[in-house]
CSV table of C-alpha atoms and ligand atoms in Angstrom, one decimal:
chain,number,residue,atom,x,y,z
A,1315,MET,CA,-20.9,33.5,95.6
A,1316,ASN,CA,-23.4,30.7,93.8
A,1317,THR,CA,-21.5,30.2,90.4
A,1318,ARG,CA,-18.9,27.4,90.7
A,1319,ARG,CA,-15.7,28.1,89.6
A,1320,ILE,CA,-13.4,26.3,87.7
A,1321,GLY,CA,-9.4,26.9,87.3
A,1322,VAL,CA,-7.5,25.3,84.2
A,1323,LEU,CA,-3.5,24.8,84.3
A,1324,THR,CA,-1.3,22.9,81.5
A,1325,SER,CA,1.5,21.4,83.2
A,1326,GLY,CA,4.9,19.8,82.5
A,1327,GLY,CA,5.9,19.3,78.8
A,1328,ASP,CA,3.6,21.1,75.8
A,1329,ALA,CA,1.9,19.0,73.9
A,1330,PRO,CA,-0.3,19.6,70.4
A,1331,GLY,CA,-3.8,19.8,71.4
A,1332,MET,CA,-3.6,21.1,74.7
A,1333,ASN,CA,-5.3,24.1,73.4
A,1334,ALA,CA,-7.9,21.8,72.3
A,1335,ALA,CA,-8.8,20.5,75.8
A,1336,ILE,CA,-8.6,24.4,77.3
A,1337,ARG,CA,-10.6,25.6,74.7
A,1338,ALA,CA,-13.3,22.5,75.8
A,1339,VAL,CA,-12.8,22.9,79.5
A,1340,THR,CA,-13.6,27.0,79.0
A,1341,ARG,CA,-16.8,26.6,76.5
A,1342,ALA,CA,-17.9,23.5,77.9
A,1343,GLY,CA,-17.3,24.7,81.6
A,1344,ILE,CA,-19.3,28.3,80.8
A,1345,ASN,CA,-22.0,26.5,79.1
A,1346,ASN,CA,-23.0,24.4,81.9
A,1347,GLY,CA,-23.1,27.4,84.4
A,1348,PHE,CA,-19.5,27.8,85.8
A,1349,GLU,CA,-17.3,30.6,85.4
A,1350,VAL,CA,-13.9,29.5,84.2
A,1351,PHE,CA,-10.2,30.9,85.2
A,1352,GLY,CA,-7.2,30.5,83.1
A,1353,ILE,CA,-3.9,30.1,84.9
A,1354,ARG,CA,-0.9,30.8,83.6
A,1355,ARG,CA,2.3,28.6,83.6
A,1356,GLY,CA,1.4,25.8,85.5
A,1357,TYR,CA,1.7,25.3,88.6
A,1358,LYS,CA,4.4,28.3,89.0
A,1359,GLY,CA,1.9,30.7,87.7
A,1360,LEU,CA,-1.2,29.1,90.3
A,1361,MET,CA,1.2,29.6,93.3
A,1362,GLU,CA,2.1,33.5,91.7
A,1363,GLY,CA,-1.6,34.3,91.1
A,1364,ASP,CA,-1.5,34.5,87.7
A,1365,ILE,CA,-4.7,34.1,87.3
A,1366,PHE,CA,-7.9,35.4,84.9
A,1367,GLN,CA,-11.2,34.7,84.0
A,1368,LEU,CA,-11.8,32.9,80.1
A,1369,ARG,CA,-14.8,33.7,78.2
A,1370,SER,CA,-15.5,31.7,75.6
A,1371,GLU,CA,-14.6,34.0,72.6
A,1372,ASP,CA,-10.9,33.9,74.4
A,1373,VAL,CA,-10.5,30.5,73.4
A,1374,SER,CA,-11.2,31.2,69.8
A,1375,GLY,CA,-8.8,30.7,67.0
A,1376,ILE,CA,-6.1,28.3,69.4
A,1377,ILE,CA,-7.4,24.7,68.2
A,1378,GLN,CA,-5.2,24.4,65.2
A,1379,SER,CA,-2.3,25.9,67.2
A,1380,GLY,CA,0.7,23.4,68.8
A,1381,GLY,CA,2.1,24.2,72.3
A,1382,THR,CA,-0.1,25.2,75.0
A,1383,PHE,CA,-1.9,29.2,75.0
A,1384,LEU,CA,-1.6,29.4,78.8
A,1385,GLN,CA,1.9,28.1,78.8
A,1386,THR,CA,3.4,25.7,81.2
A,1387,ALA,CA,6.0,24.8,83.6
A,1388,ARG,CA,7.7,22.2,85.8
A,1389,SER,CA,7.5,23.6,89.5
A,1390,ALA,CA,10.2,22.2,91.9
A,1391,GLU,CA,8.3,24.6,94.5
A,1392,PHE,CA,4.9,23.0,94.1
A,1393,ARG,CA,6.3,19.4,95.1
A,1394,THR,CA,6.7,21.1,98.7
A,1395,VAL,CA,3.3,21.3,101.2
A,1396,GLU,CA,4.2,24.7,101.6
A,1397,GLY,CA,4.0,25.2,97.8
A,1398,ARG,CA,0.7,23.3,97.8
A,1399,GLN,CA,-0.5,25.7,100.6
A,1400,LEU,CA,0.2,28.7,98.7
A,1401,ALA,CA,-2.0,27.5,95.3
A,1402,TYR,CA,-4.3,26.7,97.4
A,1403,GLU,CA,-4.6,30.2,98.7
A,1404,GLN,CA,-4.6,31.7,95.8
A,1405,LEU,CA,-7.4,29.7,94.1
A,1406,LYS,CA,-9.4,30.5,97.2
A,1407,ARG,CA,-8.8,34.1,96.9
A,1408,TYR,CA,-10.7,33.8,93.1
A,1409,GLU,CA,-13.2,31.5,95.2
A,1410,VAL,CA,-12.1,28.6,92.5
A,1411,ASP,CA,-13.2,25.4,93.8
A,1412,SER,CA,-12.4,23.1,91.1
A,1413,LEU,CA,-9.1,22.5,88.9
A,1414,VAL,CA,-8.8,20.9,85.5
A,1415,VAL,CA,-4.7,20.1,85.5
A,1416,ILE,CA,-3.5,19.2,81.7
A,1417,GLY,CA,-0.6,17.3,81.9
A,1418,GLY,CA,1.4,14.0,82.7
A,1419,ASP,CA,2.4,11.9,85.3
A,1420,GLY,CA,4.9,14.7,87.8
A,1421,SER,CA,1.7,16.7,86.9
A,1422,PHE,CA,-1.1,14.2,88.5
A,1423,THR,CA,1.4,13.3,91.3
A,1424,GLY,CA,1.3,17.4,92.5
A,1425,ALA,CA,-2.6,17.2,91.4
A,1426,ASN,CA,-3.2,14.1,93.7
A,1427,LEU,CA,-1.6,15.3,96.7
A,1428,LEU,CA,-3.3,19.0,96.3
A,1429,SER,CA,-6.7,17.3,96.5
A,1430,LYS,CA,-5.6,15.0,99.4
A,1431,GLU,CA,-4.3,18.4,101.5
A,1432,THR,CA,-7.8,20.2,100.4
A,1433,ASN,CA,-11.3,20.1,99.8
A,1434,LEU,CA,-10.6,20.9,96.0
A,1435,ASN,CA,-12.4,18.9,93.3
A,1436,ILE,CA,-9.3,17.9,91.2
A,1437,ILE,CA,-9.7,16.0,87.5
A,1438,GLY,CA,-6.8,15.2,85.2
A,1439,ILE,CA,-6.4,15.3,81.6
A,1440,PRO,CA,-3.7,13.4,80.2
A,1441,GLY,CA,-1.4,15.5,78.0
A,1442,THR,CA,2.1,14.3,77.3
A,1443,ILE,CA,3.5,13.0,73.7
A,1444,ASP,CA,5.0,10.2,75.7
A,1445,ASN,CA,1.5,8.0,75.7
A,1446,ASP,CA,2.8,6.5,79.1
A,1447,LEU,CA,0.2,7.2,81.2
A,1448,TYR,CA,-1.8,4.5,83.0
A,1449,GLY,CA,-5.5,4.1,82.3
A,1450,THR,CA,-5.8,5.7,79.0
A,1451,ASP,CA,-4.9,4.1,75.3
A,1452,TYR,CA,-4.3,7.5,74.6
A,1453,THR,CA,-2.8,11.0,75.7
A,1454,ILE,CA,-3.2,14.3,73.9
A,1455,GLY,CA,-0.4,15.0,71.7
A,1456,TYR,CA,0.9,11.6,71.1
A,1457,ASP,CA,-0.5,11.5,67.5
A,1458,THR,CA,0.8,14.7,66.2
A,1459,ALA,CA,4.2,13.7,67.6
A,1460,LEU,CA,4.3,10.3,66.1
A,1461,ASN,CA,3.0,11.5,62.8
A,1462,THR,CA,5.9,14.3,63.3
A,1463,VAL,CA,8.5,11.7,63.8
A,1464,VAL,CA,7.1,9.4,60.9
A,1465,GLN,CA,7.5,12.6,58.7
A,1466,ALA,CA,10.8,13.3,59.7
A,1467,VAL,CA,12.0,9.3,59.6
A,1468,ASP,CA,10.8,9.5,56.2
A,1469,LYS,CA,13.0,11.7,55.0
A,1470,ILE,CA,16.3,10.4,56.6
A,1471,ARG,CA,15.5,7.1,54.8
A,1472,ASP,CA,15.7,9.1,51.5
A,1473,THR,CA,19.4,10.3,52.4
A,1474,ALA,CA,20.1,6.8,53.8
A,1475,ASN,CA,19.1,5.0,50.8
A,1476,SER,CA,21.3,7.4,48.6
A,1477,HIS,CA,24.7,6.6,50.6
A,1478,ASN,CA,23.7,3.5,51.6
A,1479,ARG,CA,24.1,4.1,55.4
A,1480,VAL,CA,22.9,3.2,58.8
A,1481,PHE,CA,21.2,5.7,60.8
A,1482,PHE,CA,20.3,6.0,64.6
A,1483,VAL,CA,17.5,8.5,65.4
A,1484,GLU,CA,16.9,9.3,68.5
A,1485,VAL,CA,12.8,10.0,69.9
A,1486,MET,CA,11.6,11.2,72.7
A,1487,GLY,CA,10.1,9.1,75.4
A,1488,ARG,CA,11.7,8.6,79.1
A,1489,GLU,CA,9.9,6.2,80.9
A,1490,ALA,CA,8.1,4.4,77.4
A,1491,GLY,CA,8.8,3.6,73.8
A,1492,PHE,CA,5.5,4.4,72.4
A,1493,ILE,CA,6.9,6.9,70.0
A,1494,ALA,CA,10.0,4.9,69.3
A,1495,MET,CA,8.2,1.3,68.6
A,1496,ASN,CA,4.7,2.7,66.7
A,1497,GLY,CA,7.5,4.9,64.7
A,1498,CYS,CA,9.6,2.2,64.1
A,1499,ILE,CA,6.2,0.0,62.6
A,1500,ALA,CA,5.1,2.9,60.8
A,1501,CYS,CA,8.5,4.0,59.2
A,1502,GLY,CA,9.3,0.4,58.4
A,1503,ALA,CA,12.3,1.4,60.6
A,1504,GLU,CA,14.4,-2.3,61.0
A,1505,VAL,CA,14.9,-2.0,65.0
A,1506,ALA,CA,13.3,-0.1,67.6
A,1507,MET,CA,15.3,0.3,71.2
A,1508,ILE,CA,12.7,1.1,73.9
A,1509,PRO,CA,13.2,1.4,77.9
A,1510,GLU,CA,10.5,-1.7,78.1
A,1511,GLU,CA,12.8,-4.3,76.5
A,1512,LYS,CA,16.5,-5.5,77.7
A,1513,ASN,CA,19.5,-6.3,75.7
A,1514,GLN,CA,18.6,-3.6,73.3
A,1515,LEU,CA,22.1,-3.3,72.2
A,1516,ASP,CA,22.7,-7.2,71.7
A,1517,LYS,CA,19.8,-6.9,69.4
A,1518,VAL,CA,21.5,-4.1,67.7
A,1519,ARG,CA,25.1,-6.0,67.4
A,1520,ASN,CA,23.0,-9.2,66.2
A,1521,TYR,CA,21.2,-7.2,63.4
A,1522,LEU,CA,24.4,-5.4,62.2
A,1523,SER,CA,26.4,-8.4,62.2
A,1524,THR,CA,23.6,-10.5,60.0
A,1525,ARG,CA,23.1,-7.3,57.9
A,1526,GLY,CA,25.3,-7.8,54.8
A,1527,ASP,CA,26.1,-4.7,52.2
A,1528,LYS,CA,23.3,-5.5,50.1
A,1529,LYS,CA,20.7,-3.4,52.0
A,1530,LYS,CA,20.3,0.3,50.8
A,1531,SER,CA,19.8,1.4,54.4
A,1532,THR,CA,19.0,0.7,58.1
A,1533,ILE,CA,17.2,3.1,60.4
A,1534,ILE,CA,17.1,2.1,64.1
A,1535,LEU,CA,14.8,4.2,66.3
A,1536,VAL,CA,16.5,5.0,69.7
A,1537,ALA,CA,14.0,6.1,72.8
A,1538,GLU,CA,15.9,8.7,75.0
A,1539,GLY,CA,15.1,7.0,78.0
A,1540,ILE,CA,17.1,3.2,77.4
A,1541,ASP,CA,19.3,1.9,80.0
A,1542,GLU,CA,22.4,1.4,77.5
A,1543,GLY,CA,23.0,5.1,76.5
A,1544,ASN,CA,21.4,7.5,74.6
A,1545,ALA,CA,21.9,7.4,71.0
A,1546,THR,CA,25.0,9.3,70.4
A,1547,GLU,CA,27.0,7.1,72.8
A,1548,ILE,CA,25.3,3.8,71.0
A,1549,SER,CA,26.0,5.3,67.8
A,1550,GLN,CA,29.5,6.0,68.4
A,1551,LYS,CA,30.1,2.6,70.0
A,1552,MET,CA,28.8,1.0,66.8
A,1553,GLU,CA,30.7,3.0,64.6
A,1554,VAL,CA,34.0,1.4,66.5
A,1555,GLU,CA,32.5,-1.7,66.3
A,1556,PHE,CA,31.0,-1.9,62.7
A,1557,PRO,CA,34.1,0.3,60.8
A,1558,GLN,CA,32.2,-1.3,57.5
A,1559,PHE,CA,29.1,1.0,57.7
A,1560,GLU,CA,28.6,4.2,57.3
A,1561,ILE,CA,27.0,5.3,60.5
A,1562,ARG,CA,25.0,8.4,61.2
A,1563,LEU,CA,22.9,10.1,64.1
A,1564,SER,CA,20.1,12.5,64.1
A,1565,ILE,CA,18.5,13.7,66.9
A,1566,LEU,CA,14.9,14.9,66.5
A,1567,GLY,CA,14.7,16.9,69.8
A,1568,HIS,CA,11.9,19.1,70.8
A,1569,MET,CA,10.7,19.5,67.2
A,1570,GLN,CA,8.7,16.7,68.1
A,1571,ARG,CA,6.8,18.6,70.6
A,1572,GLY,CA,5.9,21.4,68.2
A,1573,GLY,CA,3.3,21.9,65.3
A,1574,SER,CA,-0.3,21.7,64.8
A,1575,PRO,CA,-2.2,18.9,66.2
A,1576,THR,CA,-3.8,16.1,64.7
A,1577,ALA,CA,-7.5,15.5,63.6
A,1578,LYS,CA,-7.4,13.4,66.3
A,1579,ASP,CA,-5.4,15.6,68.9
A,1580,ARG,CA,-8.3,17.7,68.4
A,1581,ILE,CA,-10.9,15.5,68.9
A,1582,VAL,CA,-10.0,13.3,71.5
A,1583,ALA,CA,-8.9,16.7,73.4
A,1584,SER,CA,-12.4,18.1,72.9
A,1585,PHE,CA,-14.0,15.1,74.2
A,1586,MET,CA,-11.9,15.1,77.3
A,1587,GLY,CA,-12.3,18.6,78.3
A,1588,ILE,CA,-16.3,17.8,77.9
A,1589,ALA,CA,-15.5,14.8,80.5
A,1590,ALA,CA,-13.6,16.8,82.9
A,1591,VAL,CA,-16.5,19.4,83.0
A,1592,GLU,CA,-19.4,16.4,83.4
A,1593,ALA,CA,-17.0,14.9,85.9
A,1594,LEU,CA,-17.0,18.3,87.9
A,1595,LEU,CA,-21.0,18.3,87.7
A,1596,ASP,CA,-20.9,15.5,89.2
A,1597,ASN,CA,-18.6,16.6,92.2
A,1598,GLN,CA,-16.1,14.0,91.4
A,1599,ARG,CA,-12.8,14.8,93.8
A,1600,SER,CA,-9.6,13.4,91.9
A,1601,LEU,CA,-10.2,11.9,89.1
A,1602,MET,CA,-8.3,11.5,85.3
A,1603,VAL,CA,-10.4,11.2,82.2
A,1604,GLY,CA,-8.9,8.3,80.0
A,1605,TRP,CA,-9.8,7.4,76.6
A,1606,VAL,CA,-10.3,3.6,76.4
A,1607,ASN,CA,-12.2,2.3,73.0
A,1608,GLU,CA,-13.1,5.5,72.0
A,1609,GLN,CA,-14.6,6.5,74.6
A,1610,PRO,CA,-13.7,8.7,77.9
A,1611,VAL,CA,-13.5,6.7,80.7
A,1612,TYR,CA,-12.9,8.5,84.6
A,1613,VAL,CA,-9.9,6.6,86.3
A,1614,PRO,CA,-9.0,7.6,90.1
A,1615,LEU,CA,-5.5,9.5,89.6
A,1616,ASN,CA,-3.7,8.1,92.9
A,1617,LYS,CA,-4.2,4.7,90.6
A,1618,VAL,CA,-2.9,6.6,87.5
A,1619,ILE,CA,0.3,7.8,89.3
A,1620,LYS,CA,1.3,4.2,91.0
A,1621,MET,CA,0.6,2.3,87.9
A,1622,HIS,CA,3.1,1.5,85.0
A,1623,LYS,CA,1.8,2.2,81.4
A,1624,GLY,CA,4.3,0.4,78.5
A,1625,ILE,CA,4.8,-1.5,75.3
A,1626,SER,CA,4.2,-5.2,76.2
A,1627,HIS,CA,6.9,-8.0,75.1
A,1628,GLU,CA,4.5,-9.4,72.7
A,1629,TYR,CA,3.9,-6.2,71.1
A,1630,VAL,CA,7.7,-6.2,70.2
A,1631,LYS,CA,7.5,-9.5,68.8
A,1632,GLN,CA,4.6,-8.5,66.9
A,1633,ALA,CA,6.1,-5.6,65.5
A,1634,GLU,CA,9.6,-7.7,64.3
A,1635,SER,CA,7.6,-10.2,62.9
A,1636,ILE,CA,7.6,-7.7,59.9
A,1637,SER,CA,11.5,-7.0,59.8
A,1638,THR,CA,14.0,-7.8,57.9
A,1639,PHE,CA,15.6,-8.6,60.9
A,1640,MET,CA,14.2,-11.2,62.9
A,1641,PRO,CA,16.3,-11.6,66.4
A,1642,PRO,CA,17.0,-15.7,67.5
A,1643,VAL,CA,13.6,-17.0,68.8
A,1644,GLU,CA,13.6,-16.6,72.7
B,2423,F6P,O1,7.3,14.2,78.8
B,2423,F6P,C1,7.1,15.2,77.6
B,2423,F6P,C2,8.9,15.2,76.9
B,2423,F6P,O2,8.9,15.9,75.7
B,2423,F6P,C3,9.7,13.6,77.0
B,2423,F6P,O3,9.5,13.3,76.2
B,2423,F6P,C4,10.7,14.6,77.3
B,2423,F6P,O4,11.9,13.4,77.9
B,2423,F6P,C5,10.7,15.5,78.3
B,2423,F6P,O5,9.5,16.2,77.9
B,2423,F6P,C6,11.8,16.9,77.8
B,2423,F6P,O6,11.4,17.7,78.8
B,2423,F6P,P1,11.9,19.4,78.6
B,2423,F6P,O7,11.4,20.0,77.3
B,2423,F6P,O8,11.9,19.9,80.4
B,2423,F6P,O9,13.5,18.9,78.5
């Protein structure tokens, strides 16, 4: 076989814009002389040999859809050497020598091991609504999810204002508070509770005890990954401690992961897909395509999975400087 073959899969949580990346890898791949194979249901489908050839027209009409046209999965078996060996055997069966993995941290941990254990060329494209990957300013799906949160919280503000209520709104983000913090800035929410910061509960107590009753409403955004409990537990605690307020809870949940991708998600995902194919043309073996200063960059996969990216304390302080609530100076 002379033509090189690329396999493409999506893994972990789906994210709006993944389809634009699949489309770009397929089209840029074919236009650069590769044959491209889609792998359904992430590493799980790969181990099962759920692999099919993608033609340019197969990826028509998918750029505007949320979710992933290839479907996705989280696979425990792929964490084992045997699972990864099985995946390698399947790729060999189809004579695929290069793999593009679109996913997050867990997916790249698997990709990095697979590249160490085999001679495959593996390129990662960051796809997760959490935006929590090192080496890139931006991950596919984050912009759409953030805008979904903004629309939802604006609606919650209307009803909160009408009833003079305090709302705790839980948003996604296990390891990092990008959605909560930037959602807070964009919605004019009063407080954000994020995994990067300490003493979050005290901050809320401090806010509620100085708030008074003149304010029409309060919105507190809670990232799901904070140490001090989830939004349900926190709001219950605050109801007991502050019976003077009408407290309500709203958990946005998986609605944050769905929906048609924003223009930004579609465009960045497209350029990341092109950059992934360029890296394979250059015979690169184990890189992630990142997005820094509105340009694609390449970062070693092993560095991406070792390092952590989160919201800085300085960023939080700046956000707090435009809230009605100013926590005491530290
Ligand atoms: O990593 C993306 C993410 O949406 C996280 O924000 C969230 O914690 C997790 O996935 C939810 O995963 P699942 O859909 O498997 O419950």
